[in-house]
Coordinates of C-alpha atoms and ligand atoms in Angstrom, one line a residue:
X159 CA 5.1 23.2 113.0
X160 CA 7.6 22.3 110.4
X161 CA 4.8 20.6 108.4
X162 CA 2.7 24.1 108.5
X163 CA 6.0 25.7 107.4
X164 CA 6.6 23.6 104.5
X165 CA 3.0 23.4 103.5
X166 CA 2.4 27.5 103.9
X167 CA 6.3 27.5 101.6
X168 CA 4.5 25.6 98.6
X169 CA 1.0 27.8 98.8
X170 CA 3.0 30.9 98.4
X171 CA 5.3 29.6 95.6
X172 CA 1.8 28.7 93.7
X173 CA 0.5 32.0 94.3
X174 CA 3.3 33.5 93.2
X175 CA 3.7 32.0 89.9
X176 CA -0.3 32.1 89.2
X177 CA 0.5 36.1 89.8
X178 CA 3.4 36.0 87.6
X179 CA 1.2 34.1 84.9
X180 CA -1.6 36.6 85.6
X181 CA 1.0 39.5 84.5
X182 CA 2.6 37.5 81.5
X183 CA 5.8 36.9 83.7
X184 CA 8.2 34.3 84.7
X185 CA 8.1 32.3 88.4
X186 CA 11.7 33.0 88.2
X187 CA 11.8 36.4 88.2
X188 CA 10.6 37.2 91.7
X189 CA 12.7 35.9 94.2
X190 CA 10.5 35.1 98.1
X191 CA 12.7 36.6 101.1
X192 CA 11.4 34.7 103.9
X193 CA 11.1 37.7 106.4
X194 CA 12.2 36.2 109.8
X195 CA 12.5 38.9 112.0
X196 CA 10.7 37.5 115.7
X197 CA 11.4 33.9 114.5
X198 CA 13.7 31.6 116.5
X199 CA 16.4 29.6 114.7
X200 CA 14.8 26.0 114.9
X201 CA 11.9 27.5 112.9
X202 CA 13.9 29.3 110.3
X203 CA 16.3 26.1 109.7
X204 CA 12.6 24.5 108.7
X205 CA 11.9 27.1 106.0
X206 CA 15.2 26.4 104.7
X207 CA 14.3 22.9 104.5
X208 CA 11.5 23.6 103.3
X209 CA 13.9 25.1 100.0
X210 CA 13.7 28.6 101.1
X211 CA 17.3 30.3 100.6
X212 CA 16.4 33.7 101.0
X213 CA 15.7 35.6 104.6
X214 CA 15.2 38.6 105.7
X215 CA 15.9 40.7 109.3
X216 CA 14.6 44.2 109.8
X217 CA 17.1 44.7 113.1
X218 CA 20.9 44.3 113.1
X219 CA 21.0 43.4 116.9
X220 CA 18.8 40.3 116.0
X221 CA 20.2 39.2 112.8
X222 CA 23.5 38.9 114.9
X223 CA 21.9 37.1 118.3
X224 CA 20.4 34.6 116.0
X225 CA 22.9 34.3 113.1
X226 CA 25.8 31.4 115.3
X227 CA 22.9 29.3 115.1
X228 CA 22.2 28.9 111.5
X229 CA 26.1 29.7 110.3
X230 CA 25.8 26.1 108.4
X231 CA 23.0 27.1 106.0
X232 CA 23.3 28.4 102.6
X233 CA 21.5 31.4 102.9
X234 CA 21.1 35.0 101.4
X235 CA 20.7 37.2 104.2
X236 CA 18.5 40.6 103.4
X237 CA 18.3 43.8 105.6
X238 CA 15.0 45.0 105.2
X239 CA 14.5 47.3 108.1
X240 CA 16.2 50.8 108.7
X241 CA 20.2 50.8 109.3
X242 CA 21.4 53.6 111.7
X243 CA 24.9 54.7 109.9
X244 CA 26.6 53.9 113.5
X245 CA 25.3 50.6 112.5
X246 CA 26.8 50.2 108.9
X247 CA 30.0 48.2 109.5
X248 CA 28.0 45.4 111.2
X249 CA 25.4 45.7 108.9
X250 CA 27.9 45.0 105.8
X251 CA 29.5 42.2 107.5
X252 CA 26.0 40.2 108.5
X253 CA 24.4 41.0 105.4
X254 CA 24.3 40.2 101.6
X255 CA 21.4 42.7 100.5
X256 CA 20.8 46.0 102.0
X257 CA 17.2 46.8 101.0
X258 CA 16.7 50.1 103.0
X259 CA 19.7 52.6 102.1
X260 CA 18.1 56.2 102.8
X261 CA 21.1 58.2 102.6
X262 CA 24.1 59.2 100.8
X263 CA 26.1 59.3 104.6
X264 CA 24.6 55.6 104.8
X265 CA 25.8 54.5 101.2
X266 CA 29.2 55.5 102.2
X267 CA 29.3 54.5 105.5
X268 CA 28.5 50.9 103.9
X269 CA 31.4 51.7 101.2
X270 CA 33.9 52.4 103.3
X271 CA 33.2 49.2 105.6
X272 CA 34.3 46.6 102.8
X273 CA 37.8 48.3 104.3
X274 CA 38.9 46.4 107.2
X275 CA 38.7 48.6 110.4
X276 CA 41.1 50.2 111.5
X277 CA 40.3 51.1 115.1
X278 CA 40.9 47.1 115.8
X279 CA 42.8 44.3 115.0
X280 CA 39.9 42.4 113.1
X281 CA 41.6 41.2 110.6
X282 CA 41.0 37.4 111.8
X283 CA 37.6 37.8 111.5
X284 CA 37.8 39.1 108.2
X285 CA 35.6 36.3 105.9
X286 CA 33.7 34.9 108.8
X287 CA 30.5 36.9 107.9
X288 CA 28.8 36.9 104.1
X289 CA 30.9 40.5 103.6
X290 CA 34.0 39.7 100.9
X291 CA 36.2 42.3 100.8
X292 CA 36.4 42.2 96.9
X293 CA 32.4 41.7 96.7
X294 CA 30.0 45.1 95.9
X295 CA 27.3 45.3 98.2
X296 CA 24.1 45.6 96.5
X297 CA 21.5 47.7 97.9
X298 CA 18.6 49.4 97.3
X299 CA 17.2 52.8 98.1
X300 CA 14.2 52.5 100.0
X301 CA 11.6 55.0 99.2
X302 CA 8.7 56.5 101.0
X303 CA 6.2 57.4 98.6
X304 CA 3.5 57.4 100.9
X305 CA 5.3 60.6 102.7
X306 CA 4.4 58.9 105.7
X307 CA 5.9 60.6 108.8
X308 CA 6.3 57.0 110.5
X309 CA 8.6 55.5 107.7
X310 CA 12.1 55.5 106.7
X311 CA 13.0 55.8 103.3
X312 CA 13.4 59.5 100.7
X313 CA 11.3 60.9 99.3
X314 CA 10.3 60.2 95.6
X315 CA 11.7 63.5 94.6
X316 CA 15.3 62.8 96.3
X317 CA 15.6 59.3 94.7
X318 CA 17.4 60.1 91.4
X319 CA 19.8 62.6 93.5
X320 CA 20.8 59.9 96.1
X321 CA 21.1 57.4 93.0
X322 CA 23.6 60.2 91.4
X323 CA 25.6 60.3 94.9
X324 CA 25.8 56.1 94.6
X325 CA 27.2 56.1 91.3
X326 CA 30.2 56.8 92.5
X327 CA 31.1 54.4 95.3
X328 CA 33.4 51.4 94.9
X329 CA 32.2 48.8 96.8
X330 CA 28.8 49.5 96.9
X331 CA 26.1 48.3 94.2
X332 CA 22.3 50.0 93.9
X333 CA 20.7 47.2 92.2
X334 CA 17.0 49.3 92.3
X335 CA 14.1 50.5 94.8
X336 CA 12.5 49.1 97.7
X337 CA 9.3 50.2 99.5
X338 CA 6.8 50.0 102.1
X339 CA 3.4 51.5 101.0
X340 CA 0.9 52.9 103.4
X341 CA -1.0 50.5 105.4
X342 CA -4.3 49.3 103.8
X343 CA -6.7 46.0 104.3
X344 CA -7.2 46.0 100.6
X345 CA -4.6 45.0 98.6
X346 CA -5.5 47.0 95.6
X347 CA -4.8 50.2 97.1
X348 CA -1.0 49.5 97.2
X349 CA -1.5 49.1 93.6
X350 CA -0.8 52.8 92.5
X351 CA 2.5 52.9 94.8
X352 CA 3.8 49.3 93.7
X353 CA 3.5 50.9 89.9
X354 CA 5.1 54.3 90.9
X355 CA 7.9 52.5 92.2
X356 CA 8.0 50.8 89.1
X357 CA 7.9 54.3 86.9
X358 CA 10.3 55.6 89.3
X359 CA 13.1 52.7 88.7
X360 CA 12.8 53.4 84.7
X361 CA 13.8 57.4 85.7
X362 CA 16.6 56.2 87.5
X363 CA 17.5 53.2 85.0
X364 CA 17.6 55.8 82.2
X365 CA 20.0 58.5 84.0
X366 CA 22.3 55.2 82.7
X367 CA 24.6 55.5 85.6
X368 CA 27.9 54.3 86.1
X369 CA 27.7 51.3 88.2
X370 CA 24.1 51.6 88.9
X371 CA 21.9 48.1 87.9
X372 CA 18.3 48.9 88.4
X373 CA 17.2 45.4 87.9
X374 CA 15.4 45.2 90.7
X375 CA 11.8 46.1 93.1
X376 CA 11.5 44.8 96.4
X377 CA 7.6 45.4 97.3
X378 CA 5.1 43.5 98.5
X379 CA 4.2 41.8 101.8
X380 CA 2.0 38.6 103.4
X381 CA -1.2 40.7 102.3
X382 CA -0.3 42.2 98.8
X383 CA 2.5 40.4 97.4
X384 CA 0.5 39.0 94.5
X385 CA 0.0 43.0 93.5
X386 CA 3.5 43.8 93.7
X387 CA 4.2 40.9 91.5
X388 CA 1.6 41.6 89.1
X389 CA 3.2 45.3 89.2
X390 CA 6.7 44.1 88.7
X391 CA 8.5 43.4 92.1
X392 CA 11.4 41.2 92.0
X393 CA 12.1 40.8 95.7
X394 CA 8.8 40.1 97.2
X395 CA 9.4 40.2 101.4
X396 CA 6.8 37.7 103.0
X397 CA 6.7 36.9 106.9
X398 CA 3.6 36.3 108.3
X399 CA 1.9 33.9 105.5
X400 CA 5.6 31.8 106.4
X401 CA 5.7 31.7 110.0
X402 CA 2.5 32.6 111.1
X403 CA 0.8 35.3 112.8
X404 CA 3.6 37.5 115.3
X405 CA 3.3 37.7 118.4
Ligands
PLP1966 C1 7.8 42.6 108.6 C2 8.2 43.1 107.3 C3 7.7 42.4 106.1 C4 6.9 41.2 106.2 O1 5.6 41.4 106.6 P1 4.5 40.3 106.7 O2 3.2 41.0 106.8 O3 4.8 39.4 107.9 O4 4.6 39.5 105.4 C5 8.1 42.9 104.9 N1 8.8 44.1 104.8 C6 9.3 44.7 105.9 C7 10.1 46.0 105.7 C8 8.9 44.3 107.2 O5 9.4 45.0 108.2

């Protein structure tokens, strides 16, 4: 198992950098966020092994069962799935990257958690999780330009608006866009909505907002990740072509 790990680790890297040759890019700009969301601890310490240092969890509840376990690795910790505002608070304190931010209420909520909380006496626990109180959050606004009724995320025409509302938080960093395209077999067909994320990110980027770093595009999965790169993604999320199949 840990040999299929470690050998599926290297194919991916090589794909990745023959996309990022294909597009007349650097390997090192596109970072691989293991996604393992469903995967046990033994088998995400062998990806780490393997050299991966990026993960990624799409539920809070999980990242937290699973997280005493692997408290010794070096890891940067991505949320990738939908975070409920109620949510925010443990969200902030398990995670380094928020990729899915879909509301201003959520931005703040995740602003105001780098203050400690004062409905308990936490303070103790205070540097335990990845969450400094001095470091900015960065996150990304996850956007559904699909329209799909099924997926988080704003729409393409509420993106600059949210990104206005951002500016203005303390704590919190948007560091650029994130998104899940519809469903198809065939790569290629992502390809238009991996590019209009792309446009979308120069909008924002040229607004020149305070605080705001649009720097970077979290798009692409297992079956079209070598389209996002070749479209410009910087945060490619792969699970499947990792781990395996899920169950
Ligand atoms: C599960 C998931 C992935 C990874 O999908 P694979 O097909 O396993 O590579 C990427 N992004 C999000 C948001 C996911 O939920």
């Amino acid at each position: 198992m840990a040999d299929a790990i470690a050998r599926n680790v290297v194919h991916l890297q090589e794909r990745i950098a023959v996309a990022c040759r294909r597009a007349g890019r650097r390997p090192e700009e596109v970072r691989l966020v293991a996604v393992s969301k469903t995967v046990p601890p033994e088998r995400i310490r062998e990806a780490y092994e393997a050299g991966l240092r990026h993960f990624g969890e799409n539920r809070v509840q999980e990242a937290q069962a699973k997280r005493p376990a692997l408290a010794d690795l070096d890891v940067t910790w991505h949320l990738i799935g939908h975070l409920q505002t109620n949510k925010a608070r443990t969200g902030r304190e398990l995670f380094h990257w928020i990729h899915s931010v879909d509301s201003l209420r959520l931005a703040e909520k995740l602003d105001r958690a780098a203050e400690p909380d004062p409905g308990s006496d936490q303070r103790a626990g205070r540097g335990v999780g990845p969450a400094e109180d001095s470091r900015r959050l960065p996150v990304l606004i996850e956007v559904n330009l699909g329209g799909e009724a099924s997926k988080s995320g704003v729409p393409e025409s509420a993106a600059l608006e949210l990104a206005c509302g951002m500016s203005d938080l303390e704590t919190v960093e948007l560091r650029g866009l994130m998104l899940v395209p519809p469903y198809s077999e065939d790569p290629e067909e992502a390809r238009p909505y991996f590019s209009r994320l792309r446009e979308l990110r120069k909008v924002i980027d040229s607004a020149r907002l305070p605080n705001v770093r649009m720097d970077e595009l979290s798009m692409g999965m297992s079956h079209d990740f070598e389209v996002a790169v070749e479209e410009g993604a910087t945060l490619v999320r792969v699970g499947a072509s990792i781990f395996g199949a899920r169950p």
